[in-house]
Tab-separated table of C-alpha atoms in Angstrom:
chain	number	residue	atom	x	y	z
A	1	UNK	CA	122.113	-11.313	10.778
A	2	UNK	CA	123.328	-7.775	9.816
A	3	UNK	CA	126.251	-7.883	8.210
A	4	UNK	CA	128.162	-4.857	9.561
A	5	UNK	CA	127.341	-6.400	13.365
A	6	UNK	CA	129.037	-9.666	11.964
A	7	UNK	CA	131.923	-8.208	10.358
A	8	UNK	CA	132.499	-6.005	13.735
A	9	UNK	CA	131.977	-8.735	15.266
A	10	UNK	CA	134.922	-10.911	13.425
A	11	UNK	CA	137.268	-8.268	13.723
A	12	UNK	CA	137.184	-8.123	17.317
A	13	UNK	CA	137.350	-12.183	17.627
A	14	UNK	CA	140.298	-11.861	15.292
A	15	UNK	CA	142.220	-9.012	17.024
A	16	UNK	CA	141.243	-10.490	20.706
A	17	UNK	CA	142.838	-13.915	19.156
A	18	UNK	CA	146.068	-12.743	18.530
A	19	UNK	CA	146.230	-10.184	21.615
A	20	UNK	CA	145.730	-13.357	23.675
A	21	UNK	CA	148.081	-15.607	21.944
A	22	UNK	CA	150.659	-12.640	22.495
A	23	UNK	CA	149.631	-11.743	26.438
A	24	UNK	CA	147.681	-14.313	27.781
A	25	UNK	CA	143.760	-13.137	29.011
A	26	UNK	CA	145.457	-11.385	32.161
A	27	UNK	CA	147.487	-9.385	30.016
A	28	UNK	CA	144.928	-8.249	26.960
A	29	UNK	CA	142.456	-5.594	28.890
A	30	UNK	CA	139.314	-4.353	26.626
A	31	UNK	CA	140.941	-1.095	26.171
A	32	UNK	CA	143.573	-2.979	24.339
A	33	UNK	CA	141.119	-5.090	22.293
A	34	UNK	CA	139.029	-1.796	21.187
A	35	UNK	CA	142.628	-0.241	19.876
A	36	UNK	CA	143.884	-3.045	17.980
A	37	UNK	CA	140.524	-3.851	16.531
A	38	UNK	CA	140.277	-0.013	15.352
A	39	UNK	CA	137.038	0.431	17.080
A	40	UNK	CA	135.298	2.208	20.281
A	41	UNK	CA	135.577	0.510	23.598
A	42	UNK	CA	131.782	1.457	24.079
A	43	UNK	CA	131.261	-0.720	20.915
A	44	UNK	CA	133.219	-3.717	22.728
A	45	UNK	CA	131.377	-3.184	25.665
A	46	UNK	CA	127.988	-2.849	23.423
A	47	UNK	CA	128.481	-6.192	22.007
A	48	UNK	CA	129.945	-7.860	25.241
A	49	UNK	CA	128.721	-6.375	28.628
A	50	UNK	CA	132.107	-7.633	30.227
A	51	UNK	CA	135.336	-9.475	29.610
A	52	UNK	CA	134.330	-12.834	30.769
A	53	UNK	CA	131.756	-12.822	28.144
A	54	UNK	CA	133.857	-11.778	25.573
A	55	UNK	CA	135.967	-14.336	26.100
A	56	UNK	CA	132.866	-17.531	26.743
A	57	UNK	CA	131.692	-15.837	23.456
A	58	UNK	CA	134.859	-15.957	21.525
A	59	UNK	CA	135.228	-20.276	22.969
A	60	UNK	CA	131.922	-20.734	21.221
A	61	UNK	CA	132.913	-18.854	18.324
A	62	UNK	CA	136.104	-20.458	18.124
A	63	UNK	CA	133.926	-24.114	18.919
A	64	UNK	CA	131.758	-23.410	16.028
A	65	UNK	CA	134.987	-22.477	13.359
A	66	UNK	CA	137.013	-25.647	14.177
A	67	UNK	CA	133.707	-28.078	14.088
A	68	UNK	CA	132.456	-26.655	11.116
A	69	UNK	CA	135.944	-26.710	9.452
A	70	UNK	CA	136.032	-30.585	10.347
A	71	UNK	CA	132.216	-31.888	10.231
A	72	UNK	CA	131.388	-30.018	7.085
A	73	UNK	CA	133.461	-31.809	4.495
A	74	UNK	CA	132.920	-35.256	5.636
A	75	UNK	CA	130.351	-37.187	3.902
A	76	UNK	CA	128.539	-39.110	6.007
A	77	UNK	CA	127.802	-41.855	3.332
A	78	UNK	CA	131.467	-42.769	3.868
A	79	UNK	CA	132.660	-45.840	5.518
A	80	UNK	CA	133.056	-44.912	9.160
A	81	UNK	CA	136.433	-45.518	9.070
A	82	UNK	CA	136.995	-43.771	6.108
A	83	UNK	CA	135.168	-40.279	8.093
A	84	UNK	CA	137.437	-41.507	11.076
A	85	UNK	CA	140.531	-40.498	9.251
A	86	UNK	CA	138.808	-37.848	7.697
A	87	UNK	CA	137.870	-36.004	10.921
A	88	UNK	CA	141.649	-36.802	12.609
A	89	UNK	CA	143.300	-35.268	9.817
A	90	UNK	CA	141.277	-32.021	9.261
A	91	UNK	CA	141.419	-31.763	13.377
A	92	UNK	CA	145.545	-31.454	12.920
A	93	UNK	CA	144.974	-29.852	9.764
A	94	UNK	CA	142.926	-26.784	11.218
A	95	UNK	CA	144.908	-26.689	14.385
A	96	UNK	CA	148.412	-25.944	12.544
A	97	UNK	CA	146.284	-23.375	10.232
A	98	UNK	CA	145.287	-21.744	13.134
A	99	UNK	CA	147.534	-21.091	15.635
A	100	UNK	CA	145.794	-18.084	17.390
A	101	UNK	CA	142.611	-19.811	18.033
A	102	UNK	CA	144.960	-23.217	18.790
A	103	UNK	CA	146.407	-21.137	21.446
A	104	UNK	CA	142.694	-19.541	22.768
A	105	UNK	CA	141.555	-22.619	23.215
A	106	UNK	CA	144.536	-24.401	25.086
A	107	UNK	CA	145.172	-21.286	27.505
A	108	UNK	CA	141.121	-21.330	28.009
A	109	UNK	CA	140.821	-25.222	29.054
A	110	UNK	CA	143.526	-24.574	31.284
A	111	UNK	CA	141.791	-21.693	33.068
A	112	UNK	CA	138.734	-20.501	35.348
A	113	UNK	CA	136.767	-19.867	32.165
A	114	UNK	CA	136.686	-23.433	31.918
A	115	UNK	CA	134.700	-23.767	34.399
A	116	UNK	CA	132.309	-20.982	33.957
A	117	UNK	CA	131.639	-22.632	30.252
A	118	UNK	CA	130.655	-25.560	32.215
A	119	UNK	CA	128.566	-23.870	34.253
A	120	UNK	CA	126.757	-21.862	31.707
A	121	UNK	CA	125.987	-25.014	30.135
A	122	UNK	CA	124.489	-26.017	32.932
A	123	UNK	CA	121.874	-23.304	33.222
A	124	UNK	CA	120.936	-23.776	29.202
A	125	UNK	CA	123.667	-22.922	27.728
A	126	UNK	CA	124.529	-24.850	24.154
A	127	UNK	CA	127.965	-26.763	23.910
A	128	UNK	CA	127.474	-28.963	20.917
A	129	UNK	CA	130.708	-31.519	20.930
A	130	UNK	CA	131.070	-32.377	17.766
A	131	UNK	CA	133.643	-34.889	18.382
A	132	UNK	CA	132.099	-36.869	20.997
A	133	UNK	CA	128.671	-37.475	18.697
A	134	UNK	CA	130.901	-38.691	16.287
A	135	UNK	CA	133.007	-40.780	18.371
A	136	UNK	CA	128.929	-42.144	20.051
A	137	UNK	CA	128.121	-42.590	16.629
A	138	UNK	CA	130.970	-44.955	16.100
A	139	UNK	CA	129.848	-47.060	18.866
A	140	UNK	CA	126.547	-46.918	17.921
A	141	UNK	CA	127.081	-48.419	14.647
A	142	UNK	CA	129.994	-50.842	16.290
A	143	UNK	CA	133.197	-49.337	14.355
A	144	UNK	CA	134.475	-48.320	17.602
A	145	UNK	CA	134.951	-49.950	21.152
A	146	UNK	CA	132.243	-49.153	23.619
A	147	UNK	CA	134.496	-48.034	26.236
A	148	UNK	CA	133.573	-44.733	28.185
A	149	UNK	CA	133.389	-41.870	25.166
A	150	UNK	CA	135.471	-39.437	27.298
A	151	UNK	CA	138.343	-41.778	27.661
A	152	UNK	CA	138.052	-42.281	23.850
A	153	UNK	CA	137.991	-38.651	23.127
A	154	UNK	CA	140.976	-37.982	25.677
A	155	UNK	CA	142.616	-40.570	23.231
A	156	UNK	CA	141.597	-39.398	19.433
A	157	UNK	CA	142.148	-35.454	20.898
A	158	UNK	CA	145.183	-35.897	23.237
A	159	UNK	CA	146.831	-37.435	19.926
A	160	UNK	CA	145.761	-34.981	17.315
A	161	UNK	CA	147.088	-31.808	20.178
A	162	UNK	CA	150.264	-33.525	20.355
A	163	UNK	CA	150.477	-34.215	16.948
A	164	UNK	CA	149.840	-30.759	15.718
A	165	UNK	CA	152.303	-29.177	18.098
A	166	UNK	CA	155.101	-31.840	16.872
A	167	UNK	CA	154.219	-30.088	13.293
A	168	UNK	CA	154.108	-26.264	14.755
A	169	UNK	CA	157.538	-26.695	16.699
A	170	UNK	CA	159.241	-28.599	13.234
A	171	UNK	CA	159.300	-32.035	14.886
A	172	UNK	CA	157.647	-33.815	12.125
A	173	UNK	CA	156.190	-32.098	9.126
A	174	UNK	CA	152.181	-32.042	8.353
A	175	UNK	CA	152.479	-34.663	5.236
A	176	UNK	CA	150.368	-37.805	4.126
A	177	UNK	CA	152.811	-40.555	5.126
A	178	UNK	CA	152.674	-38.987	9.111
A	179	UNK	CA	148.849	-38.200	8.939
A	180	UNK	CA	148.366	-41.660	7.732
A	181	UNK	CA	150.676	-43.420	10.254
A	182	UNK	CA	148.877	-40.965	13.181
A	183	UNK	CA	145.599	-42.450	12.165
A	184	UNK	CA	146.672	-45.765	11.971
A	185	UNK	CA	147.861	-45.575	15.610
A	186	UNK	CA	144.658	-43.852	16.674
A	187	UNK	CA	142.168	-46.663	14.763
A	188	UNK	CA	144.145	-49.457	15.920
A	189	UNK	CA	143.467	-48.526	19.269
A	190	UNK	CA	139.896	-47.926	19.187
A	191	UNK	CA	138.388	-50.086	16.771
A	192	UNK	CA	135.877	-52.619	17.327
């Protein structure tokens, strides 16, 4: 991939993170994207033919960052339960390092491109989940509870989301003794 077309391509991601953290999708128009990224809005619009697909682009983008960031590190020689706690962790972990994509992706489950995601999926397009292979994979190799995975995933997400915003709003502070106790909680519930 060229590198220029990448690095424009971060840069607007980056700049369209923050504008949406700061004014919500209503409130950051392209015209504002192409000025605080410092570049044409006919380059915007040459990369992404229209808003909406900015935005599905930037959920993939932003898909890809926090799966890699978690999936990447974990061996998967480990003990399952040892990758369990692994994965948990570096799932609060990334979320309190990254509060602008933390925010894109909260204010984007919660809205109509929610559903167009789905629906692109549905005509071929690729939503890799990460987190629910690894959760299956649990199952599969009976370290977790074969219950429905969604339910599971509602669980071992739900936690880490409320977790990490009990860390960004000074509740509790991101250290090994809470991280520990969180997974605990979380493997107590779902283990086989």
């Amino acid at each position: 991939m060229n590198v220029q077309f990448t690095d424009k391509i971060e840069c607007i991601f980056k700049h369209t993170l923050a504008l949406i953290k700061e004014n919500g999708f209503h409130g950051t128009p392209m015209s504002m994207i192409a000025k605080s990224s410092d570049v044409a809005i006919g380059t915007i619009y040459h990369y992404f033919p229209s808003k909406e697909n900015l935005i599905l682009e930037l959920f993939t983008y932003c898909k890809k960052k926090i799966n890699s960031y978690i999936f990447d590190a974990i061996d998967p020689e480990l003990p399952y339960q040892k990758q369990f706690a692994m994965v948990l962790e570096r799932f609060c972990k990334f979320q309190v390092d990254n509060t602008d994509i933390f925010s894109f992706l909260e204010q984007f489950h919660n809205s109509p491109f929610n559903e167009l995601a789905h629906d692109k999926q549905k005509v071929g397009g690729c939503d890799e989940n990460n987190v629910i292979n690894f959760l299956l994979k649990g199952m599969e190799t009976n370290s977790l509870r074969k219950i429905d995975v969604h339910v599971m995933a509602s669980a071992f997400i739900g936690s880490a989301v409320t977790f990490s915003k009990s860390v960004l709003y000074g509740k509790v502070p991101l250290d090994r003794r809470h991280l520990e106790e969180l997974v605990e909680i979380i493997w107590n519930g779902v283990k086989q």
